[in-house]
Every structure is written in C-alpha cells, then in structure tokens.
mmCIF file of C-alpha atoms in Angstrom:
data_model
loop_
_atom_site.group_PDB
_atom_site.id
_atom_site.type_symbol
_atom_site.label_atom_id
_atom_site.label_comp_id
_atom_site.label_asym_id
_atom_site.label_seq_id
_atom_site.Cartn_x
_atom_site.Cartn_y
_atom_site.Cartn_z
ATOM 1 C CA MET V 1 -0.056 -0.044 0.011
ATOM 2 C CA ARG V 2 2.831 2.465 0.783
ATOM 3 C CA TRP V 3 4.204 1.755 -2.586
ATOM 4 C CA LEU V 4 0.924 2.556 -4.258
ATOM 5 C CA LEU V 5 0.622 5.749 -2.278
ATOM 6 C CA PHE V 6 4.164 6.713 -3.325
ATOM 7 C CA MET V 7 3.333 5.991 -6.924
ATOM 8 C CA PHE V 8 0.224 8.098 -6.816
ATOM 9 C CA SER V 9 1.926 10.946 -5.181
ATOM 10 C CA PHE V 10 4.226 11.668 -8.061
ATOM 11 C CA ASN V 11 1.738 10.668 -10.871
ATOM 12 C CA VAL V 12 -0.412 13.533 -9.783
ATOM 13 C CA ALA V 13 2.382 16.034 -9.414
ATOM 14 C CA ALA V 14 2.799 18.968 -11.482
ATOM 15 C CA ALA V 15 4.467 18.948 -14.901
ATOM 16 C CA CYS V 16 8.129 18.154 -15.029
ATOM 17 C CA PRO V 17 10.481 21.014 -14.112
ATOM 18 C CA GLN V 18 11.973 20.786 -17.629
ATOM 19 C CA TRP V 19 11.480 18.643 -20.734
ATOM 20 C CA PRO V 20 13.937 15.754 -20.515
ATOM 21 C CA LEU V 21 15.690 14.444 -23.576
ATOM 22 C CA VAL V 22 15.241 10.818 -24.658
ATOM 23 C CA ILE V 23 18.505 9.430 -25.902
ATOM 24 C CA ALA V 24 18.198 6.137 -27.953
ATOM 25 C CA HIS V 25 21.104 4.157 -26.523
ATOM 26 C CA ARG V 26 22.769 2.425 -29.505
ATOM 27 C CA GLY V 27 19.459 3.124 -31.302
ATOM 28 C CA ALA V 28 16.401 1.154 -30.310
ATOM 29 C CA SER V 29 18.682 -1.508 -29.134
ATOM 30 C CA GLY V 30 16.181 -3.262 -26.980
ATOM 31 C CA TYR V 31 14.416 -4.559 -30.124
ATOM 32 C CA LEU V 32 17.080 -4.809 -32.762
ATOM 33 C CA PRO V 33 20.874 -5.463 -32.815
ATOM 34 C CA GLU V 34 22.570 -2.362 -31.540
ATOM 35 C CA HIS V 35 24.293 0.264 -33.773
ATOM 36 C CA THR V 36 22.555 -1.030 -36.878
ATOM 37 C CA LEU V 37 20.615 1.070 -39.426
ATOM 38 C CA ALA V 38 17.388 -0.840 -38.382
ATOM 39 C CA ALA V 39 17.986 -0.018 -34.663
ATOM 40 C CA TYR V 40 18.567 3.741 -35.449
ATOM 41 C CA GLN V 41 15.551 3.909 -37.753
ATOM 42 C CA GLN V 42 13.177 2.336 -35.188
ATOM 43 C CA ALA V 43 14.496 4.858 -32.681
ATOM 44 C CA LEU V 44 13.602 7.677 -35.070
ATOM 45 C CA GLN V 45 10.180 6.303 -35.657
ATOM 46 C CA GLN V 46 9.626 5.955 -31.847
ATOM 47 C CA GLY V 47 10.289 9.687 -31.414
ATOM 48 C CA ALA V 48 13.743 9.732 -29.846
ATOM 49 C CA ASP V 49 15.227 13.248 -29.510
ATOM 50 C CA ILE V 50 18.773 11.937 -29.992
ATOM 51 C CA ILE V 51 20.381 8.702 -31.188
ATOM 52 C CA GLU V 52 23.635 7.503 -29.677
ATOM 53 C CA ALA V 53 26.547 5.965 -31.539
ATOM 54 C CA ASP V 54 29.776 4.578 -30.140
ATOM 55 C CA LEU V 55 32.807 4.921 -32.426
ATOM 56 C CA VAL V 56 35.865 2.719 -33.050
ATOM 57 C CA PRO V 57 38.414 3.093 -35.853
ATOM 58 C CA THR V 58 39.269 0.691 -38.641
ATOM 59 C CA LYS V 59 42.829 -0.107 -39.811
ATOM 60 C CA ASP V 60 42.478 2.528 -42.607
ATOM 61 C CA GLY V 61 41.119 5.344 -40.464
ATOM 62 C CA PHE V 62 37.299 5.035 -40.876
ATOM 63 C CA LEU V 63 34.996 5.329 -37.813
ATOM 64 C CA ILE V 64 32.427 2.534 -37.513
ATOM 65 C CA SER V 65 29.635 2.254 -34.967
ATOM 66 C CA ARG V 66 30.368 -0.454 -32.498
ATOM 67 C CA HIS V 67 30.289 -0.428 -28.621
ATOM 68 C CA GLU V 68 33.750 -2.025 -28.533
ATOM 69 C CA ASN V 69 36.719 -2.475 -30.811
ATOM 70 C CA GLU V 70 36.638 -6.283 -29.943
ATOM 71 C CA LEU V 71 33.994 -7.346 -32.340
ATOM 72 C CA THR V 72 33.237 -10.978 -31.242
ATOM 73 C CA ALA V 73 30.063 -10.288 -29.130
ATOM 74 C CA SER V 74 28.456 -7.863 -31.585
ATOM 75 C CA THR V 75 29.254 -9.388 -35.035
ATOM 76 C CA ASN V 76 29.774 -12.673 -36.854
ATOM 77 C CA ILE V 77 33.434 -12.065 -37.411
ATOM 78 C CA ALA V 78 34.471 -15.169 -35.584
ATOM 79 C CA ASP V 79 32.558 -17.366 -38.255
ATOM 80 C CA ILE V 80 34.365 -15.862 -41.211
ATOM 81 C CA PRO V 81 37.181 -18.389 -42.217
ATOM 82 C CA GLN V 82 39.408 -15.876 -43.968
ATOM 83 C CA PHE V 83 39.696 -13.828 -40.717
ATOM 84 C CA ALA V 84 40.564 -16.749 -38.333
ATOM 85 C CA SER V 85 44.242 -15.969 -38.247
ATOM 86 C CA ARG V 86 43.562 -12.517 -36.945
ATOM 87 C CA LYS V 87 42.297 -13.593 -33.564
ATOM 88 C CA THR V 88 44.574 -12.199 -31.043
ATOM 89 C CA ARG V 89 45.096 -11.063 -27.409
ATOM 90 C CA LYS V 90 45.363 -7.456 -26.399
ATOM 91 C CA ILE V 91 45.278 -5.304 -23.307
ATOM 92 C CA VAL V 92 42.702 -2.587 -23.685
ATOM 93 C CA ASP V 93 42.515 -0.014 -20.924
ATOM 94 C CA GLY V 94 44.323 -2.318 -18.525
ATOM 95 C CA ILE V 95 42.172 -5.415 -19.138
ATOM 96 C CA ALA V 96 43.144 -8.462 -21.270
ATOM 97 C CA GLN V 97 40.871 -9.345 -24.114
ATOM 98 C CA GLU V 98 40.939 -11.928 -26.770
ATOM 99 C CA GLY V 99 39.210 -11.799 -30.168
ATOM 100 C CA TRP V 100 39.076 -9.812 -33.293
ATOM 101 C CA PHE V 101 39.709 -6.032 -33.131
ATOM 102 C CA SER V 102 38.357 -3.185 -35.509
ATOM 103 C CA GLU V 103 41.856 -1.619 -35.771
ATOM 104 C CA ASP V 104 43.218 -4.789 -37.433
ATOM 105 C CA PHE V 105 40.713 -4.713 -40.434
ATOM 106 C CA THR V 106 40.154 -2.255 -43.290
ATOM 107 C CA LEU V 107 36.638 -0.978 -43.871
ATOM 108 C CA ALA V 108 36.422 -3.026 -47.050
ATOM 109 C CA GLU V 109 37.040 -6.194 -44.952
ATOM 110 C CA LEU V 110 34.534 -5.195 -42.344
ATOM 111 C CA LYS V 111 31.930 -4.717 -45.001
ATOM 112 C CA GLN V 112 31.986 -8.553 -45.160
ATOM 113 C CA VAL V 113 31.024 -8.718 -41.447
ATOM 114 C CA LYS V 114 27.337 -8.575 -40.220
ATOM 115 C CA ALA V 115 25.921 -7.384 -36.944
ATOM 116 C CA ARG V 116 24.404 -9.644 -34.233
ATOM 117 C CA GLU V 117 22.654 -9.163 -30.919
ATOM 118 C CA SER V 118 25.328 -8.682 -28.275
ATOM 119 C CA MET V 119 23.010 -10.078 -25.511
ATOM 120 C CA PRO V 120 21.221 -13.029 -27.040
ATOM 121 C CA ALA V 121 20.299 -14.675 -23.683
ATOM 122 C CA LEU V 122 18.599 -11.493 -22.549
ATOM 123 C CA ARG V 123 17.111 -10.505 -25.967
ATOM 124 C CA PRO V 124 16.453 -13.621 -28.057
ATOM 125 C CA GLN V 125 13.867 -11.869 -30.235
ATOM 126 C CA SER V 126 16.609 -9.413 -31.341
ATOM 127 C CA ALA V 127 18.894 -12.247 -32.031
ATOM 128 C CA THR V 128 16.597 -13.579 -34.716
ATOM 129 C CA PHE V 129 17.969 -10.677 -36.860
ATOM 130 C CA ASP V 130 21.561 -11.858 -36.476
ATOM 131 C CA GLY V 131 23.499 -11.726 -39.814
ATOM 132 C CA GLN V 132 20.980 -9.333 -41.594
ATOM 133 C CA PHE V 133 22.565 -5.894 -41.046
ATOM 134 C CA ASP V 134 25.929 -4.293 -42.103
ATOM 135 C CA LEU V 135 28.169 -2.338 -39.945
ATOM 136 C CA LEU V 136 27.717 1.433 -40.192
ATOM 137 C CA THR V 137 30.170 4.157 -40.664
ATOM 138 C CA LEU V 138 29.812 7.638 -39.148
ATOM 139 C CA PRO V 139 28.776 9.138 -42.529
ATOM 140 C CA ASP V 140 26.138 6.334 -42.859
ATOM 141 C CA ILE V 141 24.529 7.646 -39.605
ATOM 142 C CA LEU V 142 24.770 11.274 -40.494
ATOM 143 C CA GLN V 143 23.139 10.481 -43.868
ATOM 144 C CA LEU V 144 20.295 8.736 -42.033
ATOM 145 C CA LEU V 145 19.685 11.735 -39.854
ATOM 146 C CA HIS V 146 19.787 14.032 -42.841
ATOM 147 C CA ARG V 147 17.322 12.024 -44.653
ATOM 148 C CA HIS V 148 14.964 11.819 -41.700
ATOM 149 C CA ARG V 149 15.280 15.646 -41.260
ATOM 150 C CA LEU V 150 14.240 16.215 -44.923
ATOM 151 C CA GLU V 151 11.381 13.686 -44.758
ATOM 152 C CA THR V 152 9.879 14.716 -41.428
ATOM 153 C CA GLY V 153 11.278 18.228 -40.666
ATOM 154 C CA ARG V 154 12.290 16.831 -37.270
ATOM 155 C CA ASP V 155 16.009 17.581 -36.462
ATOM 156 C CA VAL V 156 17.259 14.696 -34.254
ATOM 157 C CA GLY V 157 20.485 15.160 -32.495
ATOM 158 C CA LEU V 158 23.482 12.789 -32.426
ATOM 159 C CA TYR V 159 25.381 11.578 -29.260
ATOM 160 C CA LEU V 160 28.838 10.280 -30.186
ATOM 161 C CA GLU V 161 31.193 8.393 -27.868
ATOM 162 C CA THR V 162 34.900 8.042 -28.767
ATOM 163 C CA LYS V 163 35.906 4.764 -27.363
ATOM 164 C CA HIS V 164 39.184 4.094 -25.732
ATOM 165 C CA PRO V 165 41.006 7.350 -26.918
ATOM 166 C CA THR V 166 44.320 6.690 -25.049
ATOM 167 C CA TYR V 167 44.366 3.010 -26.129
ATOM 168 C CA PHE V 168 44.102 4.023 -29.826
ATOM 169 C CA SER V 169 46.581 6.963 -29.650
ATOM 170 C CA HIS V 170 49.260 5.712 -27.305
ATOM 171 C CA ALA V 171 48.770 2.474 -25.516
ATOM 172 C CA GLY V 172 47.373 -0.093 -27.955
ATOM 173 C CA LEU V 173 49.152 -2.253 -30.481
ATOM 174 C CA ARG V 174 48.258 -3.651 -33.847
ATOM 175 C CA LEU V 175 48.735 -7.262 -34.888
ATOM 176 C CA ASP V 176 52.294 -6.530 -35.960
ATOM 177 C CA GLY V 177 53.108 -5.068 -32.523
ATOM 178 C CA GLN V 178 53.350 -1.530 -33.742
ATOM 179 C CA THR V 179 51.462 1.265 -31.897
ATOM 180 C CA ILE V 180 47.989 1.789 -33.417
ATOM 181 C CA GLY V 181 48.693 5.646 -33.327
ATOM 182 C CA ILE V 182 45.083 6.855 -34.215
ATOM 183 C CA ASP V 183 43.793 9.811 -32.454
ATOM 184 C CA ILE V 184 40.159 8.990 -32.571
ATOM 185 C CA THR V 185 38.839 12.392 -31.374
ATOM 186 C CA LYS V 186 40.773 14.308 -33.915
ATOM 187 C CA LEU V 187 39.546 11.752 -36.652
ATOM 188 C CA LEU V 188 36.030 12.427 -35.461
ATOM 189 C CA LEU V 189 36.431 16.129 -35.991
ATOM 190 C CA ASP V 190 37.972 15.606 -39.410
ATOM 191 C CA GLN V 191 35.053 13.443 -40.496
ATOM 192 C CA LEU V 192 32.486 15.867 -39.121
ATOM 193 C CA TRP V 193 34.099 18.580 -41.111
ATOM 194 C CA GLN V 194 34.132 16.535 -44.327
ATOM 195 C CA HIS V 195 30.401 15.921 -43.896
ATOM 196 C CA GLN V 196 29.330 19.190 -42.340
ATOM 197 C CA ALA V 197 26.366 19.724 -44.716
ATOM 198 C CA LEU V 198 24.852 16.626 -43.169
ATOM 199 C CA LEU V 199 25.224 17.585 -39.376
ATOM 200 C CA PRO V 200 22.172 17.977 -37.139
ATOM 201 C CA ALA V 201 21.669 21.124 -34.982
ATOM 202 C CA ASP V 202 23.044 19.357 -31.898
ATOM 203 C CA ILE V 203 25.995 16.998 -31.539
ATOM 204 C CA TYR V 204 27.084 15.617 -28.176
ATOM 205 C CA ILE V 205 30.676 14.262 -27.883
ATOM 206 C CA GLN V 206 31.081 12.066 -24.736
ATOM 207 C CA SER V 207 33.912 10.137 -23.232
ATOM 208 C CA PHE V 208 34.949 8.204 -20.097
ATOM 209 C CA GLU V 209 38.352 9.829 -20.418
ATOM 210 C CA ILE V 210 39.092 13.434 -19.484
ATOM 211 C CA THR V 211 42.131 14.677 -21.521
ATOM 212 C CA ASN V 212 40.471 14.360 -24.883
ATOM 213 C CA LEU V 213 37.392 16.393 -23.756
ATOM 214 C CA TRP V 214 39.701 19.088 -22.274
ATOM 215 C CA GLN V 215 41.676 19.205 -25.550
ATOM 216 C CA LEU V 216 38.427 19.379 -27.495
ATOM 217 C CA LYS V 217 37.251 22.449 -25.508
ATOM 218 C CA GLN V 218 40.599 24.210 -25.355
ATOM 219 C CA GLN V 219 42.098 23.437 -28.644
ATOM 220 C CA TRP V 220 40.602 21.137 -31.168
ATOM 221 C CA LEU V 221 36.981 22.395 -31.584
ATOM 222 C CA PRO V 222 38.099 26.022 -31.795
ATOM 223 C CA GLN V 223 40.657 25.198 -34.358
ATOM 224 C CA SER V 224 38.393 23.028 -36.414
ATOM 225 C CA GLY V 225 36.053 25.692 -37.642
ATOM 226 C CA LEU V 226 33.078 23.574 -36.581
ATOM 227 C CA VAL V 227 32.364 26.038 -33.660
ATOM 228 C CA ASN V 228 31.233 28.567 -36.244
ATOM 229 C CA HIS V 229 28.948 26.027 -37.814
ATOM 230 C CA LYS V 230 25.157 25.888 -37.369
ATOM 231 C CA THR V 231 25.598 22.770 -35.251
ATOM 232 C CA LYS V 232 25.936 23.255 -31.541
ATOM 233 C CA PHE V 233 28.462 21.006 -29.854
ATOM 234 C CA HIS V 234 28.119 19.694 -26.265
ATOM 235 C CA LEU V 235 30.972 17.984 -24.373
ATOM 236 C CA ILE V 236 29.882 15.289 -21.900
ATOM 237 C CA GLN V 237 32.035 13.643 -19.261
ATOM 238 C CA LEU V 238 30.853 10.155 -18.809
ATOM 239 C CA LEU V 239 31.266 8.814 -15.360
ATOM 240 C CA GLY V 240 31.828 5.092 -14.456
ATOM 241 C CA ASP V 241 31.365 3.744 -10.960
ATOM 242 C CA THR V 242 31.914 6.506 -8.401
ATOM 243 C CA GLU V 243 32.262 4.135 -5.453
ATOM 244 C CA GLN V 244 35.698 2.524 -6.404
ATOM 245 C CA ALA V 245 34.105 -0.941 -6.753
ATOM 246 C CA TYR V 246 35.899 -1.451 -10.172
ATOM 247 C CA MET V 247 39.465 -0.244 -9.745
ATOM 248 C CA LEU V 248 42.243 -1.799 -11.710
ATOM 249 C CA PRO V 249 43.366 -4.640 -11.699
ATOM 250 C CA LYS V 250 39.850 -5.884 -10.716
ATOM 251 C CA GLY V 251 38.227 -3.705 -13.430
ATOM 252 C CA ASN V 252 38.402 -0.343 -15.137
ATOM 253 C CA PHE V 253 34.963 1.061 -14.694
ATOM 254 C CA SER V 254 35.839 3.233 -11.614
ATOM 255 C CA GLU V 255 38.893 5.276 -13.000
ATOM 256 C CA PRO V 256 39.533 7.065 -16.205
ATOM 257 C CA TYR V 257 42.104 5.082 -18.129
ATOM 258 C CA ASP V 258 43.836 8.250 -19.514
ATOM 259 C CA VAL V 259 44.613 9.293 -15.864
ATOM 260 C CA VAL V 260 46.041 5.873 -15.138
ATOM 261 C CA TYR V 261 48.162 5.745 -18.318
ATOM 262 C CA TRP V 262 49.604 9.242 -18.048
ATOM 263 C CA ARG V 263 50.425 8.857 -14.426
ATOM 264 C CA GLN V 264 52.848 6.081 -15.444
ATOM 265 C CA GLN V 265 54.656 8.169 -18.119
ATOM 266 C CA THR V 266 57.731 10.414 -17.553
ATOM 267 C CA THR V 267 56.022 13.393 -19.367
ATOM 268 C CA ALA V 268 52.848 14.744 -17.997
ATOM 269 C CA HIS V 269 49.900 15.305 -20.247
ATOM 270 C CA PRO V 270 49.180 19.014 -20.645
ATOM 271 C CA ALA V 271 45.490 18.536 -19.902
ATOM 272 C CA LEU V 272 46.141 16.857 -16.672
ATOM 273 C CA THR V 273 48.685 19.470 -15.621
ATOM 274 C CA ALA V 274 46.141 22.251 -16.317
ATOM 275 C CA LEU V 275 43.146 20.455 -14.599
ATOM 276 C CA ALA V 276 45.251 19.447 -11.561
ATOM 277 C CA LYS V 277 45.442 23.149 -10.623
ATOM 278 C CA THR V 278 41.807 22.988 -9.436
ATOM 279 C CA LEU V 279 41.782 19.133 -8.752
ATOM 280 C CA PRO V 280 45.144 18.055 -7.378
ATOM 281 C CA THR V 281 43.990 14.430 -6.846
ATOM 282 C CA LEU V 282 44.135 13.995 -10.592
ATOM 283 C CA LYS V 283 47.898 13.244 -10.205
ATOM 284 C CA GLN V 284 47.558 11.057 -7.187
ATOM 285 C CA PRO V 285 47.321 7.250 -7.222
ATOM 286 C CA GLY V 286 43.855 5.995 -6.807
ATOM 287 C CA PHE V 287 42.130 8.935 -8.441
ATOM 288 C CA HIS V 288 38.471 7.819 -9.428
ATOM 289 C CA TYR V 289 35.290 9.158 -10.778
ATOM 290 C CA GLY V 290 33.938 9.816 -7.391
ATOM 291 C CA ASP V 291 36.591 12.583 -7.027
ATOM 292 C CA LEU V 292 34.649 14.575 -9.613
ATOM 293 C CA PHE V 293 31.739 14.821 -7.219
ATOM 294 C CA THR V 294 33.701 17.035 -4.827
ATOM 295 C CA ALA V 295 33.628 20.860 -4.946
ATOM 296 C CA GLN V 296 36.981 20.805 -6.660
ATOM 297 C CA GLY V 297 35.620 18.169 -8.970
ATOM 298 C CA TRP V 298 32.618 20.327 -10.003
ATOM 299 C CA GLN V 299 34.727 23.290 -10.706
ATOM 300 C CA THR V 300 37.024 21.250 -12.819
ATOM 301 C CA LEU V 301 34.133 19.675 -14.827
ATOM 302 C CA ALA V 302 32.739 22.974 -15.506
ATOM 303 C CA SER V 303 35.957 24.222 -17.054
ATOM 304 C CA TYR V 304 35.683 21.830 -19.985
ATOM 305 C CA ALA V 305 32.289 19.950 -19.998
ATOM 306 C CA ASP V 306 28.760 20.885 -20.734
ATOM 307 C CA GLY V 307 27.330 17.971 -18.938
ATOM 308 C CA ILE V 308 27.885 14.642 -17.240
ATOM 309 C CA GLY V 309 26.670 11.169 -17.992
ATOM 310 C CA PRO V 310 26.496 9.299 -14.578
ATOM 311 C CA TRP V 311 25.939 5.639 -14.101
ATOM 312 C CA ARG V 312 22.232 5.440 -12.937
ATOM 313 C CA SER V 313 23.085 2.860 -10.340
ATOM 314 C CA ASN V 314 25.349 5.411 -8.412
ATOM 315 C CA LEU V 315 22.441 7.981 -8.260
ATOM 316 C CA TYR V 316 19.800 5.692 -6.752
ATOM 317 C CA GLN V 317 18.659 2.117 -6.416
ATOM 318 C CA ARG V 318 15.348 2.464 -4.696
ATOM 319 C CA LEU V 319 12.566 4.914 -5.509
ATOM 320 C CA ASP V 320 10.939 4.712 -2.077
ATOM 321 C CA GLN V 321 14.027 6.205 -0.395
ATOM 322 C CA SER V 322 14.892 9.910 -0.497
ATOM 323 C CA PRO V 323 17.145 10.112 -3.582
ATOM 324 C CA MET V 324 19.998 11.906 -1.601
ATOM 325 C CA VAL V 325 22.723 11.182 -4.134
ATOM 326 C CA LEU V 326 20.501 12.167 -7.129
ATOM 327 C CA THR V 327 19.356 15.406 -5.580
ATOM 328 C CA GLU V 328 22.870 16.452 -4.649
ATOM 329 C CA VAL V 329 24.302 15.710 -8.007
ATOM 330 C CA GLN V 330 21.479 17.608 -9.865
ATOM 331 C CA LYS V 331 21.949 20.651 -7.509
ATOM 332 C CA ASN V 332 25.709 20.625 -7.941
ATOM 333 C CA ALA V 333 25.490 20.079 -11.645
ATOM 334 C CA ARG V 334 23.022 23.066 -12.075
ATOM 335 C CA GLN V 335 25.299 25.288 -9.987
ATOM 336 C CA ALA V 336 28.104 24.284 -12.408
ATOM 337 C CA GLY V 337 26.073 24.798 -15.495
ATOM 338 C CA LEU V 338 26.135 21.137 -16.403
ATOM 339 C CA ALA V 339 23.399 18.916 -17.761
ATOM 340 C CA VAL V 340 22.822 15.402 -16.319
ATOM 341 C CA HIS V 341 22.126 12.459 -18.629
ATOM 342 C CA PRO V 342 22.392 9.020 -16.699
ATOM 343 C CA TYR V 343 22.620 5.682 -18.321
ATOM 344 C CA THR V 344 21.383 3.074 -19.071
ATOM 345 C CA PHE V 345 17.568 2.490 -18.686
ATOM 346 C CA ARG V 346 16.297 -0.996 -19.758
ATOM 347 C CA VAL V 347 13.018 -2.849 -19.238
ATOM 348 C CA GLU V 348 14.430 -6.332 -18.408
ATOM 349 C CA SER V 349 14.386 -7.875 -14.990
ATOM 350 C CA GLY V 350 17.735 -7.285 -13.340
ATOM 351 C CA TYR V 351 18.052 -3.791 -14.771
ATOM 352 C CA LEU V 352 15.159 -2.379 -12.880
ATOM 353 C CA THR V 353 15.056 -0.468 -9.626
ATOM 354 C CA LYS V 354 13.181 -1.728 -6.533
ATOM 355 C CA SER V 355 10.117 -0.798 -4.560
ATOM 356 C CA ILE V 356 9.762 -0.668 -0.800
ATOM 357 C CA ASP V 357 8.894 -4.341 -0.640
ATOM 358 C CA GLY V 358 11.842 -5.367 -2.847
ATOM 359 C CA SER V 359 9.915 -6.087 -6.012
ATOM 360 C CA GLU V 360 10.991 -4.441 -9.260
ATOM 361 C CA VAL V 361 9.383 -1.309 -10.575
ATOM 362 C CA SER V 362 8.606 -1.192 -14.234
ATOM 363 C CA LEU V 363 10.793 1.188 -16.384
ATOM 364 C CA ALA V 364 7.775 3.378 -17.156
ATOM 365 C CA GLN V 365 7.100 4.023 -13.542
ATOM 366 C CA GLU V 366 10.733 4.726 -12.841
ATOM 367 C CA LEU V 367 11.010 7.202 -15.704
ATOM 368 C CA GLU V 368 7.801 9.078 -14.654
ATOM 369 C CA TRP V 369 9.285 9.455 -11.281
ATOM 370 C CA LEU V 370 12.755 10.433 -12.514
ATOM 371 C CA PHE V 371 11.458 12.838 -15.034
ATOM 372 C CA GLN V 372 9.547 14.745 -12.324
ATOM 373 C CA GLN V 373 12.721 14.981 -10.400
ATOM 374 C CA GLY V 374 13.928 17.331 -13.056
ATOM 375 C CA ILE V 375 16.369 15.106 -14.900
ATOM 376 C CA ASP V 376 17.895 16.684 -18.096
ATOM 377 C CA GLY V 377 17.733 13.492 -20.122
ATOM 378 C CA ILE V 378 18.246 9.698 -20.104
ATOM 379 C CA PHE V 379 19.833 6.973 -22.144
ATOM 380 C CA THR V 380 17.627 4.060 -22.842
ATOM 381 C CA ASP V 381 17.549 0.933 -25.104
ATOM 382 C CA PHE V 382 13.670 1.373 -25.302
ATOM 383 C CA PRO V 383 13.053 4.925 -26.587
ATOM 384 C CA ASP V 384 9.244 4.277 -26.893
ATOM 385 C CA VAL V 385 8.877 3.481 -23.255
ATOM 386 C CA ALA V 386 10.599 6.615 -22.368
ATOM 387 C CA ILE V 387 8.663 8.801 -24.692
ATOM 388 C CA GLN V 388 5.469 7.399 -23.452
ATOM 389 C CA ALA V 389 6.492 7.916 -19.661
ATOM 390 C CA ARG V 390 7.572 11.495 -20.601
ATOM 391 C CA ALA V 391 4.097 12.316 -22.107
ATOM 392 C CA LYS V 392 2.394 11.057 -19.104
ATOM 393 C CA ALA V 393 4.683 12.643 -16.477
ATOM 394 C CA CYS V 394 5.503 15.937 -18.174
ATOM 395 C CA HIS V 395 2.315 16.669 -20.211
ATOM 396 C CA LYS V 396 3.592 19.339 -22.401
ATOM 397 C CA ASP V 397 6.855 20.416 -23.741
ATOM 398 C CA PRO V 398 7.390 24.001 -22.497
ATOM 399 C CA ARG V 399 9.499 24.784 -25.661
ATOM 400 C CA ALA V 400 6.362 24.493 -27.767
ATOM 401 C CA HIS V 401 4.956 27.688 -26.338
#
C-alpha cells in the first residue's frame, strides 16, 4: 500500500521542471541489434530526441559504430574463415581481451561482417535478426539523420562516444606489434568537417576519459572551424562507478584510463597538468570518478564539459528512499552549469530499480518519477517506453510555447 501511495503521489504531481531528452542508446537496441541502421531507424520512428553511436576506428582510418573495438560479441566475425588468423590477445584500458579487433581490419574487410545481438540470452527476439545488418560508418549515420530531417522536418540530435582514446593513440598495439597511433577524437572532428552539410543542430561528444574532452574544449573544436557551424557541440564527461568498486586490476570502470596511463609516463599530459590546478587528486594514485563529485571536481568539470553522464546505479537504487545522491548531483550540476544524462535504462528484470517491498518497478514507472525530479535526459534501449513515460509525467513540452 505504501508503494501505491508513493506512486500516486508523483503521478498527480505538477508537470516536469523541464522537458527531458530521450536518448536512444545504440538506437532502439532493446528491439534490434545495436548500432545498426534498423535500430537507429526504429529509434527515429519511436520519437527519440537523439540517437547515440559509439565509435571505433578501422585499420585505414574510418569510424564505425560499435560499442567495442573487440568485435566478437556484436558481429559474426568469428565465423568468417578468412579472418581466423587475426584472432589475437590485447590489453585494452588495462584489461586483457581476446578476439578480433576493429583496428586490425580495413573498412572493405569489415563490409563482409554482419551485426548480431550482443546479449542474445537477454534478448532472443533481437537475436533472430543476426546476420541481416551491415556495420555502419559515421557518414552512414549522418546521412540517415539528414534523410529523416528532410522527410519529417524533425532535427534529431547525435550523441557520439569516442571509445578508448588513449588506447588508440598511445597504449594499444596492432597485430604486428606496432602502436596503433590513431587519435580517434581528431579523426572524429575531421570526418564531421568533411560531412558538415549533413550535421544536425546538436551533436554531443562524450567520453569516459578526461584529457580528450579538455583538448576538444581548449584546442581542437576552436581550431576545427566547426564552432562557427550551425551545429551546437556539447561535451559530456561520462562517469563510471563513483564508489571505487571496479578499480584496476579488478576492473576499469571506476577510474579514467587516460589518468592511469599518463600517471605512469615520464612526461605529464598538458590537460592533466592544467586540470590538476583545480583538482590536485588527478595526479595522485587512486584517482577515481567519485573525486569529480567534490567541490573541486565540479569546478574542474565546469571548465571543459557541458554535462555529465553518470551511471544510474550510483544515483539511486530504490525509489521509495529519499534520492539523496541524485538530488545532490543535480543541485551541484546546475550550479556548475552542467546537464545530467544518466545511463542506461532497460525494461528487463535485473536492470530495474526496486520498490519498498523489494519487488522491481517497471521502467515506465521509474522514468515518470525520474522525469519529475527534473532530470535533463536519459539513455535508454527502449525509446518508446521513455517517450510514453515523458508524455504521461510531463504533459507538455514548454519549448512548444
């Protein structure tokens, strides 16, 4: 009964403090294999405000949309006989991995590869589409958004994550043992410049690393000429676990890998030197994402980012408890001028939050509650669920008046 009263109390509340963005995480990836044309198209049809694409490079410098450069889980590359000899073992951001890696294949070779559902046990219906969809390049996605804009008049934004920047530029090795040597962030700007006629009104660039975002803000975006373009660029600091539960060597989800890497080098990275003036712990062993939730951390974030992407599980885990961390994060973010876009919201059991009696709360109910807390936006594999929850909780988009 207490839970029913709690649910009723926010369902009848006033409209949302602001209109939250619905970001399609890897497309409508709850229904179709992630990062595919079909998944992005479905997200557009469901009304997503923004679609998200993770980017990794090919051997010949193209950016393709994959969540990881290790391709085994999300493609059929392991089944292609001519690529069998390229299976290898690498260290990516401090963690050993074995498989086939994007940086060891040309784009022409990867055109022979098909996408597959990366979580088939969780999403068997999506897995029925395995082998049907090609891998996409960044220009493919830009062209999709451009066509949608022309056909519907709706300008859908693009959220781009540069995966493993320090690995690709400095730490990672190719099959022949040579350094990969690809600056994925600069490559992204170059390709956006080449296709500027296709760019949407809003592009978000996000990263779990810090140095590349600082360089984007201070150097690369101003020098690119894109800042004078009709497109507005937003830089988002992704935050892994803030509670130090996944520190190396156990895992790499609690600390930015670029900070780990550059702390081991004899020459300091200029970005870390500059940022350590306001956040000295950046240069100390054991720096982790939670240090960015301090007064000095918020000041530092505001110097180079436009928003943060925190892990939802670090903000709250039960809706019947006072959301102390969520409330504090939102307050501090607003004072620093930063948007808050937590990730990742899914409908399946195990990904849902809990009620007062320990039972799981539906994604729709959770999002209605979260939207009325004034969140700026959310990442979800199920854009349609979020769109419906927003309509119910928020009533009207204030921007329409």
